[in-house]
Coordinates of C-alpha atoms in Angstrom, one line a residue:
X45 CA -18.6 48.2 -258.9
X46 CA -21.6 47.7 -256.4
X47 CA -22.3 44.0 -255.8
X48 CA -24.3 43.3 -252.7
X49 CA -22.5 39.9 -251.8
X50 CA -19.1 41.5 -252.4
X51 CA -19.6 44.7 -250.6
X52 CA -21.1 42.7 -247.7
X53 CA -18.1 40.4 -247.6
X54 CA -15.6 43.1 -247.5
X55 CA -17.4 45.1 -244.9
X56 CA -17.3 41.8 -242.7
X57 CA -13.7 41.4 -243.6
X58 CA -12.8 44.9 -242.5
X59 CA -14.8 44.5 -239.2
X60 CA -12.8 41.3 -238.4
X61 CA -9.5 43.2 -239.0
X62 CA -8.6 41.3 -242.1
X63 CA -9.0 44.3 -244.4
X64 CA -7.4 47.7 -243.9
X65 CA -9.2 51.0 -243.3
X66 CA -10.8 53.2 -245.9
X67 CA -14.0 52.9 -248.1
X68 CA -14.8 49.5 -249.4
X69 CA -14.9 51.0 -252.9
X70 CA -11.2 52.0 -252.6
X71 CA -10.3 48.3 -252.1
X72 CA -12.4 47.2 -254.9
X73 CA -10.9 49.8 -257.3
X74 CA -7.5 48.7 -256.2
X75 CA -8.3 45.1 -257.1
X76 CA -9.9 46.0 -260.3
X77 CA -6.5 47.4 -261.6
X78 CA -5.2 43.9 -261.5
X79 CA -7.5 43.3 -264.5
X80 CA -5.9 46.3 -266.2
X81 CA -2.5 44.9 -265.6
X82 CA -3.6 41.5 -267.0
X83 CA -5.2 43.0 -270.1
X84 CA -2.0 45.0 -270.9
X85 CA -0.3 41.5 -271.8
X86 CA -3.1 39.0 -272.5
X87 CA -6.2 39.2 -274.7
X88 CA -8.4 36.7 -273.0
X89 CA -9.4 36.5 -269.3
X90 CA -7.4 33.9 -267.2
X91 CA -9.1 30.5 -266.6
X92 CA -7.4 29.6 -263.3
X93 CA -6.4 32.1 -260.8
X94 CA -4.6 31.9 -257.4
X95 CA -4.8 34.7 -254.8
X96 CA -1.5 34.4 -252.8
X97 CA -2.1 35.3 -249.2
X98 CA -5.7 36.2 -249.8
X99 CA -6.2 37.4 -246.2
X100 CA -9.5 39.5 -246.3
X101 CA -10.3 38.5 -249.8
X102 CA -8.7 41.2 -251.8
X103 CA -8.1 41.1 -254.7
X104 CA -9.3 37.5 -255.0
X105 CA -13.1 38.1 -254.3
X106 CA -13.2 41.0 -256.6
X107 CA -11.5 39.1 -259.5
X108 CA -13.8 36.2 -258.8
X109 CA -16.8 38.5 -259.5
X110 CA -15.3 40.1 -262.6
X111 CA -13.8 37.1 -264.4
X112 CA -15.6 34.2 -262.7
X113 CA -12.6 32.0 -263.1
X114 CA -11.6 28.8 -261.2
X115 CA -10.3 30.6 -258.2
X116 CA -8.2 29.5 -255.3
X117 CA -7.9 31.8 -252.2
X118 CA -4.8 30.7 -250.3
X119 CA -3.9 31.8 -246.8
X120 CA -1.9 30.2 -244.1
X121 CA -4.2 31.5 -241.1
X122 CA -7.0 29.2 -240.1
X123 CA -9.4 32.1 -239.1
X124 CA -9.0 33.9 -242.4
X125 CA -9.7 30.7 -244.3
X126 CA -12.8 30.1 -242.1
X127 CA -14.0 33.7 -243.1
X128 CA -13.2 33.0 -246.8
X129 CA -15.1 29.7 -246.8
X130 CA -18.1 31.4 -245.3
X131 CA -18.2 34.0 -248.1
X132 CA -17.9 31.3 -250.7
X133 CA -20.8 29.5 -249.2
X134 CA -23.1 32.4 -250.1
X135 CA -25.3 31.3 -253.0
X136 CA -24.9 34.7 -254.7
X137 CA -21.1 34.1 -255.0
X138 CA -20.0 32.8 -258.4
X139 CA -19.0 29.1 -258.4
X140 CA -15.7 27.5 -259.1
X141 CA -13.8 29.0 -256.0
X142 CA -12.2 27.2 -253.3
X143 CA -9.9 27.9 -250.2
X144 CA -6.4 26.4 -249.8
X145 CA -5.1 26.6 -246.2
X146 CA -1.5 26.3 -245.4
X147 CA 1.9 27.7 -246.3
X148 CA 2.6 28.5 -250.0
X149 CA 6.0 26.8 -249.8
X150 CA 4.2 23.5 -249.0
X151 CA 1.1 23.9 -251.1
X152 CA 3.0 24.8 -254.2
X153 CA 4.2 21.1 -254.4
X154 CA 0.6 19.7 -254.2
X155 CA -0.3 17.9 -257.4
X156 CA -3.7 19.8 -257.7
X157 CA -2.0 23.2 -257.3
X158 CA 1.5 22.8 -258.8
X159 CA 1.9 24.5 -262.2
X160 CA -2.0 24.7 -262.7
X161 CA -2.6 28.5 -262.7
X162 CA -2.7 31.1 -265.7
X163 CA -2.4 33.9 -263.0
X164 CA -1.2 34.4 -259.4
X165 CA -2.0 37.6 -257.8
X166 CA -0.5 39.0 -254.5
X167 CA -1.1 42.1 -252.4
X168 CA 1.1 42.7 -249.3
X169 CA 2.1 39.0 -249.3
X170 CA 5.7 39.8 -248.4
X171 CA 9.0 41.1 -249.8
X172 CA 9.6 40.7 -253.6
X173 CA 12.0 37.9 -253.5
X174 CA 9.8 35.8 -251.0
X175 CA 6.6 36.6 -253.2
X176 CA 8.2 35.6 -256.4
X177 CA 9.7 32.4 -255.0
X178 CA 6.4 31.3 -253.3
X179 CA 4.4 32.1 -256.3
X180 CA 6.4 30.6 -259.2
X181 CA 5.6 26.8 -258.8
X182 CA 1.9 27.6 -258.9
X183 CA 2.1 29.0 -262.5
X184 CA 1.9 27.1 -265.8
X185 CA 4.4 27.9 -268.5
X186 CA 3.7 31.5 -269.7
X187 CA 1.7 32.2 -266.6
X188 CA 1.7 35.5 -265.1
X189 CA 2.5 36.9 -261.6
X190 CA 0.9 40.3 -260.8
X191 CA 1.9 42.1 -257.6
X192 CA 0.7 45.3 -256.1
X193 CA 3.5 47.7 -255.5
X194 CA 4.2 51.0 -253.8
X195 CA 3.3 53.5 -256.6
X196 CA 6.6 55.2 -257.2
X197 CA 9.1 52.6 -256.5
X198 CA 11.5 51.6 -259.4
X199 CA 10.9 48.1 -260.3
X200 CA 14.6 47.6 -261.3
X201 CA 15.6 47.8 -257.6
X202 CA 12.8 45.7 -256.0
X203 CA 12.3 43.2 -258.9
X204 CA 15.7 42.9 -260.5
X205 CA 15.7 41.0 -263.8
X206 CA 18.7 38.8 -263.0
X207 CA 17.1 37.9 -259.6
X208 CA 13.8 37.0 -261.1
X209 CA 15.7 34.9 -263.9
X210 CA 16.8 32.5 -261.2
X211 CA 13.2 31.4 -260.7
X212 CA 12.4 31.3 -264.4
X213 CA 10.6 34.7 -264.4
X214 CA 10.8 37.4 -266.9
X215 CA 9.5 40.9 -265.8
X216 CA 7.2 42.4 -268.5
X217 CA 6.8 45.7 -266.9
X218 CA 9.7 48.3 -267.5
X219 CA 12.0 49.6 -264.9
X220 CA 9.8 52.5 -263.9
X221 CA 6.8 51.5 -261.9
X222 CA 3.6 51.8 -263.7
X223 CA 0.4 52.3 -261.8
X224 CA 1.9 50.5 -258.8
X225 CA 1.8 47.0 -260.3
X226 CA 4.6 44.7 -261.5
X227 CA 3.9 41.8 -264.0
X228 CA 6.1 38.8 -264.5
X229 CA 5.9 35.9 -266.8
X230 CA 7.1 32.4 -266.2
X231 CA 9.2 31.6 -269.2
X232 CA 11.0 28.4 -268.0
X233 CA 10.2 25.4 -265.8
X234 CA 10.6 26.0 -262.1
X235 CA 13.9 24.8 -260.9
X236 CA 13.2 21.7 -258.5
X237 CA 14.5 23.4 -255.4
X238 CA 12.0 26.2 -255.4
X239 CA 10.2 27.1 -253.4
X240 CA 12.6 26.3 -250.5
X241 CA 11.3 25.0 -247.2
X242 CA 8.9 26.9 -245.1
X243 CA 10.2 30.3 -244.0
X244 CA 13.4 30.2 -246.1
X245 CA 12.3 32.5 -248.9
X246 CA 11.6 35.3 -246.3
X247 CA 14.9 34.6 -244.1
X248 CA 17.2 34.0 -246.9
X249 CA 15.9 36.0 -249.9
X250 CA 17.3 35.3 -253.3
X251 CA 17.6 39.0 -254.0
X252 CA 17.2 42.2 -252.2

């Protein structure tokens, strides 16, 4: 994929220290594999997508170009959010995207974000338990959470089915890691206590 606005944005992101080293094409290819993970379980593209801890814009900006959904790029750091807003102001960027600045634990309870998304994506957001807890309230019933994972890590260890079940999640990918991505479906309403207050999901994880 060679899209001028996207390549330019990711180059700037890397220069600012928001994106890791390596060719921009590698980051784009990595983000495109979220599409493959979604397509393995759904026949139509998602309408509303949230990029949890968007940081330098991967995978959110890539998925915005591919699917052109209603996209929310969420990050807690003001300088990253400022960068993301500057990218979205480019007239070449697909419309329908916005930036949400703040902690996921708080924003998940806002009326315009709570239980509104078909898909939440995460890349390097945090440990599995914290990622799942911070993501779950954003999702509609039957919505999916897709997380990038170390390529050869057994999902049964990092994403135990019993632990995910506390949040109303069902893991769709098998115990063996497939392509470095784990996919979960929200099959029950989010219990009212989740996510817990800011910082608690990371400090007191529901599972290890």
